[in-house]
PDB file of C-alpha atoms and ligand atoms in Angstrom:
ATOM      1  CA  UNK A  25     -80.732 135.370-150.627  1.00 93.00           C
ATOM      2  CA  UNK A  26     -79.628 136.852-153.950  1.00 97.00           C
ATOM      3  CA  UNK A  27     -81.728 136.018-156.998  1.00 98.00           C
ATOM      4  CA  UNK A  28     -79.530 135.301-159.983  1.00 98.00           C
ATOM      5  CA  UNK A  29     -80.835 135.380-163.549  1.00 98.00           C
ATOM      6  CA  UNK A  30     -79.037 133.392-166.206  1.00 98.00           C
ATOM      7  CA  UNK A  31     -79.070 134.824-169.734  1.00 98.00           C
ATOM      8  CA  UNK A  32     -78.229 131.981-172.131  1.00 98.00           C
ATOM      9  CA  UNK A  33     -79.583 129.281-169.829  1.00 98.00           C
ATOM     10  CA  UNK A  34     -79.706 126.588-172.531  1.00 97.00           C
ATOM     11  CA  UNK A  35     -75.984 126.841-173.317  1.00 97.00           C
ATOM     12  CA  UNK A  36     -72.998 124.924-171.926  1.00 96.00           C
ATOM     13  CA  UNK A  37     -72.115 127.665-169.440  1.00 97.00           C
ATOM     14  CA  UNK A  38     -75.753 128.382-168.593  1.00 98.00           C
ATOM     15  CA  UNK A  39     -76.243 124.737-167.655  1.00 97.00           C
ATOM     16  CA  UNK A  40     -73.044 124.683-165.586  1.00 97.00           C
ATOM     17  CA  UNK A  41     -74.029 127.821-163.656  1.00 98.00           C
ATOM     18  CA  UNK A  42     -77.493 126.396-162.904  1.00 97.00           C
ATOM     19  CA  UNK A  43     -75.812 123.249-161.576  1.00 96.00           C
ATOM     20  CA  UNK A  44     -73.309 125.159-159.422  1.00 97.00           C
ATOM     21  CA  UNK A  45     -76.063 127.330-157.904  1.00 97.00           C
ATOM     22  CA  UNK A  46     -77.848 124.284-156.479  1.00 95.00           C
ATOM     23  CA  UNK A  47     -77.441 124.066-152.705  1.00 87.00           C
ATOM     24  CA  UNK A  48     -75.858 127.523-152.244  1.00 95.00           C
ATOM     25  CA  UNK A  49     -77.026 129.483-149.180  1.00 93.00           C
ATOM     26  CA  UNK A  50     -76.201 132.987-150.406  1.00 95.00           C
ATOM     27  CA  UNK A  51     -77.696 132.865-153.911  1.00 97.00           C
ATOM     28  CA  UNK A  52     -80.267 130.955-155.926  1.00 97.00           C
ATOM     29  CA  UNK A  53     -81.309 130.658-159.544  1.00 98.00           C
ATOM     30  CA  UNK A  54     -84.390 132.889-159.830  1.00 97.00           C
ATOM     31  CA  UNK A  55     -84.920 132.979-163.568  1.00 98.00           C
ATOM     32  CA  UNK A  56     -83.504 131.221-166.608  1.00 98.00           C
ATOM     33  CA  UNK A  57     -83.683 133.088-169.925  1.00 98.00           C
ATOM     34  CA  UNK A  58     -83.243 131.157-173.152  1.00 98.00           C
ATOM     35  CA  UNK A  59     -84.161 131.772-176.778  1.00 97.00           C
ATOM     36  CA  UNK A  60     -84.271 128.028-177.387  1.00 95.00           C
ATOM     37  CA  UNK A  61     -85.246 124.889-175.465  1.00 92.00           C
ATOM     38  CA  UNK A  62     -83.540 124.234-172.119  1.00 93.00           C
ATOM     39  CA  UNK A  63     -82.780 120.520-172.223  1.00 93.00           C
ATOM     40  CA  UNK A  64     -81.244 120.142-168.743  1.00 90.00           C
ATOM     41  CA  UNK A  65     -83.261 119.828-165.539  1.00 90.00           C
ATOM     42  CA  UNK A  66     -84.073 122.978-163.537  1.00 93.00           C
ATOM     43  CA  UNK A  67     -85.743 123.104-160.116  1.00 90.00           C
ATOM     44  CA  UNK A  68     -89.541 123.626-160.239  1.00 90.00           C
ATOM     45  CA  UNK A  69     -89.367 127.085-158.637  1.00 92.00           C
ATOM     46  CA  UNK A  70     -87.089 128.520-161.365  1.00 96.00           C
ATOM     47  CA  UNK A  71     -88.888 130.843-163.795  1.00 97.00           C
ATOM     48  CA  UNK A  72     -88.130 130.009-167.411  1.00 97.00           C
ATOM     49  CA  UNK A  73     -88.583 132.809-169.921  1.00 98.00           C
ATOM     50  CA  UNK A  74     -87.661 134.224-173.317  1.00 97.00           C
ATOM     51  CA  UNK A  75     -88.685 137.763-172.306  1.00 98.00           C
ATOM     52  CA  UNK A  76     -86.110 140.262-171.063  1.00 98.00           C
ATOM     53  CA  UNK A  77     -88.704 142.006-168.865  1.00 98.00           C
ATOM     54  CA  UNK A  78     -89.337 138.784-166.901  1.00 98.00           C
ATOM     55  CA  UNK A  79     -85.590 138.181-166.599  1.00 98.00           C
ATOM     56  CA  UNK A  80     -84.938 141.688-165.280  1.00 98.00           C
ATOM     57  CA  UNK A  81     -87.989 141.804-162.971  1.00 98.00           C
ATOM     58  CA  UNK A  82     -87.002 138.585-161.209  1.00 97.00           C
ATOM     59  CA  UNK A  83     -83.208 138.974-160.830  1.00 98.00           C
ATOM     60  CA  UNK A  84     -80.979 140.956-158.494  1.00 98.00           C
ATOM     61  CA  UNK A  85     -78.078 140.326-160.856  1.00 98.00           C
ATOM     62  CA  UNK A  86     -77.845 138.746-164.317  1.00 98.00           C
ATOM     63  CA  UNK A  87     -75.092 136.436-165.580  1.00 98.00           C
ATOM     64  CA  UNK A  88     -74.633 136.407-169.369  1.00 98.00           C
ATOM     65  CA  UNK A  89     -72.843 133.701-171.336  1.00 98.00           C
ATOM     66  CA  UNK A  90     -74.276 133.949-174.846  1.00 98.00           C
ATOM     67  CA  UNK A  91     -72.865 135.486-178.048  1.00 97.00           C
ATOM     68  CA  UNK A  92     -72.070 139.025-179.209  1.00 97.00           C
ATOM     69  CA  UNK A  93     -75.571 139.814-180.531  1.00 98.00           C
ATOM     70  CA  UNK A  94     -77.192 138.494-177.360  1.00 98.00           C
ATOM     71  CA  UNK A  95     -74.909 140.497-175.088  1.00 98.00           C
ATOM     72  CA  UNK A  96     -75.499 143.697-177.046  1.00 98.00           C
ATOM     73  CA  UNK A  97     -79.290 143.195-176.812  1.00 98.00           C
ATOM     74  CA  UNK A  98     -78.974 142.565-173.064  1.00 98.00           C
ATOM     75  CA  UNK A  99     -76.903 145.695-172.429  1.00 98.00           C
ATOM     76  CA  UNK A 100     -79.160 147.871-174.582  1.00 98.00           C
ATOM     77  CA  UNK A 101     -82.199 146.692-172.607  1.00 98.00           C
ATOM     78  CA  UNK A 102     -80.333 147.277-169.335  1.00 98.00           C
ATOM     79  CA  UNK A 103     -79.537 150.862-170.292  1.00 97.00           C
ATOM     80  CA  UNK A 104     -83.181 151.766-169.616  1.00 96.00           C
ATOM     81  CA  UNK A 105     -83.645 149.096-166.884  1.00 97.00           C
ATOM     82  CA  UNK A 106     -80.283 149.132-165.032  1.00 98.00           C
ATOM     83  CA  UNK A 107     -79.254 145.913-163.259  1.00 98.00           C
ATOM     84  CA  UNK A 108     -75.878 144.514-162.168  1.00 98.00           C
ATOM     85  CA  UNK A 109     -74.521 142.426-165.072  1.00 98.00           C
ATOM     86  CA  UNK A 110     -71.804 139.775-165.031  1.00 98.00           C
ATOM     87  CA  UNK A 111     -70.753 139.193-168.641  1.00 98.00           C
ATOM     88  CA  UNK A 112     -68.631 136.217-169.660  1.00 97.00           C
ATOM     89  CA  UNK A 113     -69.393 136.317-173.385  1.00 97.00           C
ATOM     90  CA  UNK A 114     -66.285 136.702-175.533  1.00 93.00           C
ATOM     91  CA  UNK A 115     -65.764 137.967-179.094  1.00 93.00           C
ATOM     92  CA  UNK A 116     -67.563 141.274-178.356  1.00 96.00           C
ATOM     93  CA  UNK A 117     -65.151 143.359-180.444  1.00 94.00           C
ATOM     94  CA  UNK A 118     -64.325 147.034-179.978  1.00 94.00           C
ATOM     95  CA  UNK A 119     -67.963 148.111-180.353  1.00 97.00           C
ATOM     96  CA  UNK A 120     -69.187 145.667-177.709  1.00 98.00           C
ATOM     97  CA  UNK A 121     -66.411 146.733-175.404  1.00 97.00           C
ATOM     98  CA  UNK A 122     -67.285 150.414-175.885  1.00 98.00           C
ATOM     99  CA  UNK A 123     -70.940 149.667-175.141  1.00 98.00           C
ATOM    100  CA  UNK A 124     -69.945 148.112-171.790  1.00 98.00           C
ATOM    101  CA  UNK A 125     -67.914 151.244-170.993  1.00 98.00           C
ATOM    102  CA  UNK A 126     -70.889 153.534-171.672  1.00 98.00           C
ATOM    103  CA  UNK A 127     -73.509 151.374-169.977  1.00 98.00           C
ATOM    104  CA  UNK A 128     -71.428 150.944-166.827  1.00 98.00           C
ATOM    105  CA  UNK A 129     -72.166 154.593-165.971  1.00 98.00           C
ATOM    106  CA  UNK A 130     -75.703 153.468-165.143  1.00 98.00           C
ATOM    107  CA  UNK A 131     -75.055 150.081-163.443  1.00 98.00           C
ATOM    108  CA  UNK A 132     -72.199 147.897-162.207  1.00 98.00           C
ATOM    109  CA  UNK A 133     -70.924 145.632-165.002  1.00 98.00           C
ATOM    110  CA  UNK A 134     -68.225 143.002-164.611  1.00 98.00           C
ATOM    111  CA  UNK A 135     -66.854 141.582-167.856  1.00 98.00           C
ATOM    112  CA  UNK A 136     -64.136 138.967-167.878  1.00 96.00           C
ATOM    113  CA  UNK A 137     -62.908 136.827-170.741  1.00 93.00           C
ATOM    114  CA  UNK A 138     -62.116 134.175-168.155  1.00 94.00           C
ATOM    115  CA  UNK A 139     -63.703 133.822-164.721  1.00 96.00           C
ATOM    116  CA  UNK A 140     -61.055 131.506-163.258  1.00 95.00           C
ATOM    117  CA  UNK A 141     -58.626 132.465-160.496  1.00 92.00           C
ATOM    118  CA  UNK A 142     -55.882 130.556-162.290  1.00 94.00           C
ATOM    119  CA  UNK A 143     -56.097 132.702-165.440  1.00 96.00           C
ATOM    120  CA  UNK A 144     -56.247 135.913-163.364  1.00 94.00           C
ATOM    121  CA  UNK A 145     -52.950 134.885-161.741  1.00 94.00           C
ATOM    122  CA  UNK A 146     -51.534 133.754-165.095  1.00 97.00           C
ATOM    123  CA  UNK A 147     -52.262 137.202-166.517  1.00 96.00           C
ATOM    124  CA  UNK A 148     -50.152 138.784-163.734  1.00 95.00           C
ATOM    125  CA  UNK A 149     -47.335 136.293-164.341  1.00 97.00           C
ATOM    126  CA  UNK A 150     -47.428 137.077-168.063  1.00 98.00           C
ATOM    127  CA  UNK A 151     -47.061 140.816-167.373  1.00 98.00           C
ATOM    128  CA  UNK A 152     -44.119 140.180-165.044  1.00 98.00           C
ATOM    129  CA  UNK A 153     -42.377 137.822-167.474  1.00 98.00           C
ATOM    130  CA  UNK A 154     -43.001 140.109-170.480  1.00 98.00           C
ATOM    131  CA  UNK A 155     -41.204 142.949-168.709  1.00 98.00           C
ATOM    132  CA  UNK A 156     -38.395 140.875-167.191  1.00 98.00           C
ATOM    133  CA  UNK A 157     -37.753 138.898-170.401  1.00 98.00           C
ATOM    134  CA  UNK A 158     -37.813 141.917-172.751  1.00 97.00           C
ATOM    135  CA  UNK A 159     -35.661 140.192-175.410  1.00 97.00           C
ATOM    136  CA  UNK A 160     -37.761 136.999-175.537  1.00 98.00           C
ATOM    137  CA  UNK A 161     -40.266 136.352-178.347  1.00 98.00           C
ATOM    138  CA  UNK A 162     -43.847 135.902-177.114  1.00 98.00           C
ATOM    139  CA  UNK A 163     -46.044 133.266-178.761  1.00 98.00           C
ATOM    140  CA  UNK A 164     -49.468 132.325-177.359  1.00 98.00           C
ATOM    141  CA  UNK A 165     -51.419 129.194-178.236  1.00 98.00           C
ATOM    142  CA  UNK A 166     -54.971 128.460-177.181  1.00 98.00           C
ATOM    143  CA  UNK A 167     -56.938 125.229-177.555  1.00 98.00           C
ATOM    144  CA  UNK A 168     -60.698 124.836-177.183  1.00 98.00           C
ATOM    145  CA  UNK A 169     -63.479 122.376-177.985  1.00 98.00           C
ATOM    146  CA  UNK A 170     -64.789 122.075-181.540  1.00 98.00           C
ATOM    147  CA  UNK A 171     -68.032 123.981-180.802  1.00 97.00           C
ATOM    148  CA  UNK A 172     -66.356 127.271-179.865  1.00 96.00           C
ATOM    149  CA  UNK A 173     -67.526 130.003-182.228  1.00 94.00           C
ATOM    150  CA  UNK A 174     -64.965 132.824-181.813  1.00 93.00           C
ATOM    151  CA  UNK A 175     -61.203 132.912-182.302  1.00 96.00           C
ATOM    152  CA  UNK A 176     -58.743 133.729-180.911  1.00 97.00           C
ATOM    153  CA  UNK A 177     -60.282 133.155-177.487  1.00 97.00           C
ATOM    154  CA  UNK A 178     -61.091 136.145-175.285  1.00 95.00           C
ATOM    155  CA  UNK A 179     -58.673 134.746-172.716  1.00 96.00           C
ATOM    156  CA  UNK A 180     -55.832 134.606-175.256  1.00 98.00           C
ATOM    157  CA  UNK A 181     -56.546 138.238-176.169  1.00 97.00           C
ATOM    158  CA  UNK A 182     -56.533 139.198-172.478  1.00 96.00           C
ATOM    159  CA  UNK A 183     -53.157 137.473-172.013  1.00 98.00           C
ATOM    160  CA  UNK A 184     -51.789 139.105-175.170  1.00 98.00           C
ATOM    161  CA  UNK A 185     -52.988 142.479-173.870  1.00 97.00           C
ATOM    162  CA  UNK A 186     -51.183 141.886-170.546  1.00 97.00           C
ATOM    163  CA  UNK A 187     -48.000 141.091-172.449  1.00 98.00           C
ATOM    164  CA  UNK A 188     -48.205 144.081-174.805  1.00 98.00           C
ATOM    165  CA  UNK A 189     -49.089 146.578-172.059  1.00 98.00           C
ATOM    166  CA  UNK A 190     -46.164 145.353-169.958  1.00 98.00           C
ATOM    167  CA  UNK A 191     -43.877 146.102-172.921  1.00 98.00           C
ATOM    168  CA  UNK A 192     -45.495 149.472-173.672  1.00 98.00           C
ATOM    169  CA  UNK A 193     -46.845 148.214-177.012  1.00 98.00           C
ATOM    170  CA  UNK A 194     -50.259 148.553-178.652  1.00 97.00           C
ATOM    171  CA  UNK A 195     -51.566 145.018-179.245  1.00 98.00           C
ATOM    172  CA  UNK A 196     -53.216 146.038-182.539  1.00 96.00           C
ATOM    173  CA  UNK A 197     -49.779 146.973-183.904  1.00 98.00           C
ATOM    174  CA  UNK A 198     -48.004 143.742-182.949  1.00 98.00           C
ATOM    175  CA  UNK A 199     -50.537 140.887-182.896  1.00 98.00           C
ATOM    176  CA  UNK A 200     -50.346 138.079-185.477  1.00 97.00           C
ATOM    177  CA  UNK A 201     -53.097 135.451-185.629  1.00 97.00           C
ATOM    178  CA  UNK A 202     -51.721 133.219-188.395  1.00 96.00           C
ATOM    179  CA  UNK A 203     -48.698 132.461-190.571  1.00 97.00           C
ATOM    180  CA  UNK A 204     -48.708 131.033-194.085  1.00 97.00           C
ATOM    181  CA  UNK A 205     -46.373 131.088-197.083  1.00 98.00           C
ATOM    182  CA  UNK A 206     -43.318 133.334-197.301  1.00 97.00           C
ATOM    183  CA  UNK A 207     -43.880 135.226-194.091  1.00 96.00           C
ATOM    184  CA  UNK A 208     -40.301 136.483-193.720  1.00 97.00           C
ATOM    185  CA  UNK A 209     -38.495 136.487-190.395  1.00 97.00           C
ATOM    186  CA  UNK A 210     -40.353 137.035-187.190  1.00 97.00           C
ATOM    187  CA  UNK A 211     -40.502 140.704-186.169  1.00 97.00           C
ATOM    188  CA  UNK A 212     -38.996 141.324-182.746  1.00 96.00           C
ATOM    189  CA  UNK A 213     -42.101 142.869-181.146  1.00 98.00           C
ATOM    190  CA  UNK A 214     -44.644 140.484-182.683  1.00 98.00           C
ATOM    191  CA  UNK A 215     -47.013 138.726-180.312  1.00 98.00           C
ATOM    192  CA  UNK A 216     -48.499 135.677-181.991  1.00 98.00           C
ATOM    193  CA  UNK A 217     -51.877 134.296-180.895  1.00 98.00           C
ATOM    194  CA  UNK A 218     -52.740 130.955-182.507  1.00 98.00           C
ATOM    195  CA  UNK A 219     -56.050 129.090-182.082  1.00 98.00           C
ATOM    196  CA  UNK A 220     -56.504 125.307-182.235  1.00 98.00           C
ATOM    197  CA  UNK A 221     -59.934 123.629-182.084  1.00 98.00           C
ATOM    198  CA  UNK A 222     -60.925 120.044-181.385  1.00 98.00           C
ATOM    199  CA  UNK A 223     -62.795 117.546-179.262  1.00 98.00           C
ATOM    200  CA  UNK A 224     -64.060 118.618-175.854  1.00 97.00           C
ATOM    201  CA  UNK A 225     -61.127 120.706-174.574  1.00 98.00           C
ATOM    202  CA  UNK A 226     -62.551 123.138-171.999  1.00 97.00           C
ATOM    203  CA  UNK A 227     -59.697 125.637-172.410  1.00 97.00           C
ATOM    204  CA  UNK A 228     -55.907 125.501-172.573  1.00 98.00           C
ATOM    205  CA  UNK A 229     -53.671 128.567-172.876  1.00 98.00           C
ATOM    206  CA  UNK A 230     -49.908 128.594-173.180  1.00 98.00           C
ATOM    207  CA  UNK A 231     -47.856 131.769-173.187  1.00 98.00           C
ATOM    208  CA  UNK A 232     -44.315 131.026-174.343  1.00 98.00           C
ATOM    209  CA  UNK A 233     -41.263 133.286-173.970  1.00 98.00           C
ATOM    210  CA  UNK A 234     -38.571 132.154-176.414  1.00 98.00           C
ATOM    211  CA  UNK A 235     -34.952 133.255-176.613  1.00 98.00           C
ATOM    212  CA  UNK A 236     -31.758 131.803-178.088  1.00 98.00           C
ATOM    213  CA  UNK A 237     -30.675 129.068-175.703  1.00 98.00           C
ATOM    214  CA  UNK A 238     -33.727 128.961-173.404  1.00 98.00           C
ATOM    215  CA  UNK A 239     -37.476 129.343-173.228  1.00 98.00           C
ATOM    216  CA  UNK A 240     -40.212 129.493-170.608  1.00 98.00           C
ATOM    217  CA  UNK A 241     -43.816 128.393-171.135  1.00 98.00           C
ATOM    218  CA  UNK A 242     -46.603 129.391-168.751  1.00 98.00           C
ATOM    219  CA  UNK A 243     -49.645 127.171-169.126  1.00 98.00           C
ATOM    220  CA  UNK A 244     -53.165 127.137-167.731  1.00 98.00           C
ATOM    221  CA  UNK A 245     -55.551 124.287-168.430  1.00 98.00           C
ATOM    222  CA  UNK A 246     -59.200 124.345-167.403  1.00 97.00           C
ATOM    223  CA  UNK A 247     -60.412 120.782-166.871  1.00 97.00           C
ATOM    224  CA  UNK A 248     -64.008 121.701-165.997  1.00 97.00           C
ATOM    225  CA  UNK A 249     -66.478 124.454-166.907  1.00 97.00           C
ATOM    226  CA  UNK A 250     -67.443 124.511-163.224  1.00 97.00           C
ATOM    227  CA  UNK A 251     -64.309 126.625-162.685  1.00 96.00           C
ATOM    228  CA  UNK A 252     -65.775 129.423-164.829  1.00 97.00           C
ATOM    229  CA  UNK A 253     -69.302 128.952-163.456  1.00 98.00           C
ATOM    230  CA  UNK A 254     -68.174 129.215-159.821  1.00 96.00           C
ATOM    231  CA  UNK A 255     -66.108 132.300-160.697  1.00 96.00           C
ATOM    232  CA  UNK A 256     -69.101 133.938-162.388  1.00 98.00           C
ATOM    233  CA  UNK A 257     -71.370 133.197-159.387  1.00 98.00           C
ATOM    234  CA  UNK A 258     -68.771 134.614-156.991  1.00 96.00           C
ATOM    235  CA  UNK A 259     -68.547 137.710-159.211  1.00 97.00           C
ATOM    236  CA  UNK A 260     -72.359 138.077-159.260  1.00 98.00           C
ATOM    237  CA  UNK A 261     -72.687 137.906-155.466  1.00 97.00           C
ATOM    238  CA  UNK A 262     -69.886 140.469-155.159  1.00 97.00           C
ATOM    239  CA  UNK A 263     -71.247 142.771-157.879  1.00 98.00           C
ATOM    240  CA  UNK A 264     -74.690 143.405-156.321  1.00 98.00           C
ATOM    241  CA  UNK A 265     -72.970 145.387-153.547  1.00 97.00           C
ATOM    242  CA  UNK A 266     -70.828 147.519-155.885  1.00 98.00           C
ATOM    243  CA  UNK A 267     -71.504 151.036-157.150  1.00 98.00           C
ATOM    244  CA  UNK A 268     -72.037 151.725-160.860  1.00 98.00           C
ATOM    245  CA  UNK A 269     -68.895 151.226-162.915  1.00 98.00           C
ATOM    246  CA  UNK A 270     -66.956 148.721-164.955  1.00 98.00           C
ATOM    247  CA  UNK A 271     -65.138 145.875-163.193  1.00 98.00           C
ATOM    248  CA  UNK A 272     -62.935 142.934-164.075  1.00 96.00           C
ATOM    249  CA  UNK A 273     -62.483 139.621-162.321  1.00 95.00           C
ATOM    250  CA  UNK A 274     -59.364 140.964-160.559  1.00 92.00           C
ATOM    251  CA  UNK A 275     -61.500 143.542-158.726  1.00 94.00           C
ATOM    252  CA  UNK A 276     -63.740 140.793-157.412  1.00 93.00           C
ATOM    253  CA  UNK A 277     -60.812 138.605-156.386  1.00 88.00           C
ATOM    254  CA  UNK A 278     -59.145 141.549-154.665  1.00 81.00           C
ATOM    255  CA  UNK A 279     -55.899 141.935-156.629  1.00 70.00           C
TER     256      UNK A 279
HETATM  257  P1  NAD B 305     -73.131 127.795-176.046  1.00 69.05           P
HETATM  258  O1  NAD B 305     -73.151 127.893-177.529  1.00 69.05           O
HETATM  259  O2  NAD B 305     -73.174 126.443-175.421  1.00 69.05           O
HETATM  260  O3  NAD B 305     -74.343 128.650-175.419  1.00 69.05           O
HETATM  261  C1  NAD B 305     -74.682 129.909-175.903  1.00 69.05           C
HETATM  262  C2  NAD B 305     -76.043 130.323-175.324  1.00 69.05           C
HETATM  263  O4  NAD B 305     -76.329 131.644-175.793  1.00 69.05           O
HETATM  264  C3  NAD B 305     -77.209 129.443-175.746  1.00 69.05           C
HETATM  265  O5  NAD B 305     -78.092 129.316-174.650  1.00 69.05           O
HETATM  266  C4  NAD B 305     -77.866 130.254-176.863  1.00 69.05           C
HETATM  267  O6  NAD B 305     -79.254 129.995-176.978  1.00 69.05           O
HETATM  268  C5  NAD B 305     -77.635 131.658-176.340  1.00 69.05           C
HETATM  269  N1  NAD B 305     -77.675 132.695-177.386  1.00 69.05           N
HETATM  270  C6  NAD B 305     -76.990 132.700-178.562  1.00 69.05           C
HETATM  271  N2  NAD B 305     -77.296 133.821-179.246  1.00 69.05           N
HETATM  272  C7  NAD B 305     -78.179 134.521-178.487  1.00 69.05           C
HETATM  273  C8  NAD B 305     -78.862 135.769-178.656  1.00 69.05           C
HETATM  274  N3  NAD B 305     -78.686 136.519-179.764  1.00 69.05           N
HETATM  275  N4  NAD B 305     -79.682 136.186-177.665  1.00 69.05           N
HETATM  276  C9  NAD B 305     -79.861 135.438-176.545  1.00 69.05           C
HETATM  277  N5  NAD B 305     -79.248 134.233-176.325  1.00 69.05           N
HETATM  278  C10 NAD B 305     -78.420 133.802-177.294  1.00 69.05           C
HETATM  279  O7  NAD B 305     -71.812 128.591-175.609  1.00 69.05           O
HETATM  280  P2  NAD B 305     -70.988 128.498-174.226  1.00 69.05           P
HETATM  281  O8  NAD B 305     -69.928 127.484-174.360  1.00 69.05           O
HETATM  282  O9  NAD B 305     -71.930 128.443-173.078  1.00 69.05           O
HETATM  283  O10 NAD B 305     -70.245 129.926-174.253  1.00 69.05           O
HETATM  284  C11 NAD B 305     -70.979 131.143-174.319  1.00 69.05           C
HETATM  285  C12 NAD B 305     -70.018 132.326-174.323  1.00 69.05           C
HETATM  286  O11 NAD B 305     -69.254 132.337-173.109  1.00 69.05           O
HETATM  287  C13 NAD B 305     -68.982 132.285-175.457  1.00 69.05           C
HETATM  288  O12 NAD B 305     -68.737 133.610-175.880  1.00 69.05           O
HETATM  289  C14 NAD B 305     -67.736 131.732-174.770  1.00 69.05           C
HETATM  290  O13 NAD B 305     -66.532 132.106-175.383  1.00 69.05           O
HETATM  291  C15 NAD B 305     -67.863 132.376-173.406  1.00 69.05           C
HETATM  292  N6  NAD B 305     -67.155 131.706-172.307  1.00 69.05           N
HETATM  293  C16 NAD B 305     -66.574 132.527-171.397  1.00 69.05           C
HETATM  294  C17 NAD B 305     -65.968 132.000-170.276  1.00 69.05           C
HETATM  295  C18 NAD B 305     -65.420 132.921-169.224  1.00 69.05           C
HETATM  296  O14 NAD B 305     -64.863 132.445-168.212  1.00 69.05           O
HETATM  297  N7  NAD B 305     -65.590 134.234-169.398  1.00 69.05           N
HETATM  298  C19 NAD B 305     -65.924 130.600-170.102  1.00 69.05           C
HETATM  299  C20 NAD B 305     -66.530 129.791-171.058  1.00 69.05           C
HETATM  300  C21 NAD B 305     -67.166 130.366-172.155  1.00 69.05           C
END
């Protein structure tokens, strides 16, 4: 039985992961780490802590869904106390990303902006379409609930990266995240990523390929956070058996 530690146990994803772990035969929730009060019910045998040492000592693998600062603290602690880490936190920036690269020399780390199978497949479809439809303009829209703190979403950036790589472009050179005023005509290679926020939308991403006379839109809609939670648990169970290194959700899913 694998002991999973949740880092960010009081959050929306932390709660969902705790729920999805109930009744599993291969893994259990060993320890729940939170910096604030956990308002949802946890089984009596789950350790609740706000100390990283307790989290690390009682987990075979740790799942992190927090915020940039939290993830950086977690990785820095893990650099002297290596432990398999599944990281779902988005908005880490270039510095957070570089830290994962360095730390993954000492432990297996899987980071994914989206833990769902559907988005992993969508990302492949986007790469294929971006190459095949070279003349089409790419515009990405993402919609999330009103509480989301970062924009554009990590998933939208992953999809935009798939599109730009497939066209041999550097995303930093071509990405647009807003338009206002006299913007001039759209540049041919631009990849727009627009964020909408409202209500309780779990996550909706549309990658559109627009040409004169026709367009294609590829859409993924998450209707439940359980999709991400189950993906993260699957990744955690898989990761404990992997050597040190950096992984993505595709590695775990086998494509
Ligand atoms: P949330 O706001 O509901 O929960 C965040 C949790 O992180 C809380 O428990 C909070 O106490 C904790 N936290 C915040 N700052 C911290 C710090 N400095 N140290 C330790 N803990 C800290 O958010 P959420 O909806 O659960 O999302 C969390 C993250 O996961 C976001 O970055 C979100 O974009 C990402 N996310 C990723 C996926 C995916 O599939 N990869 C899916 C959903 C959400």
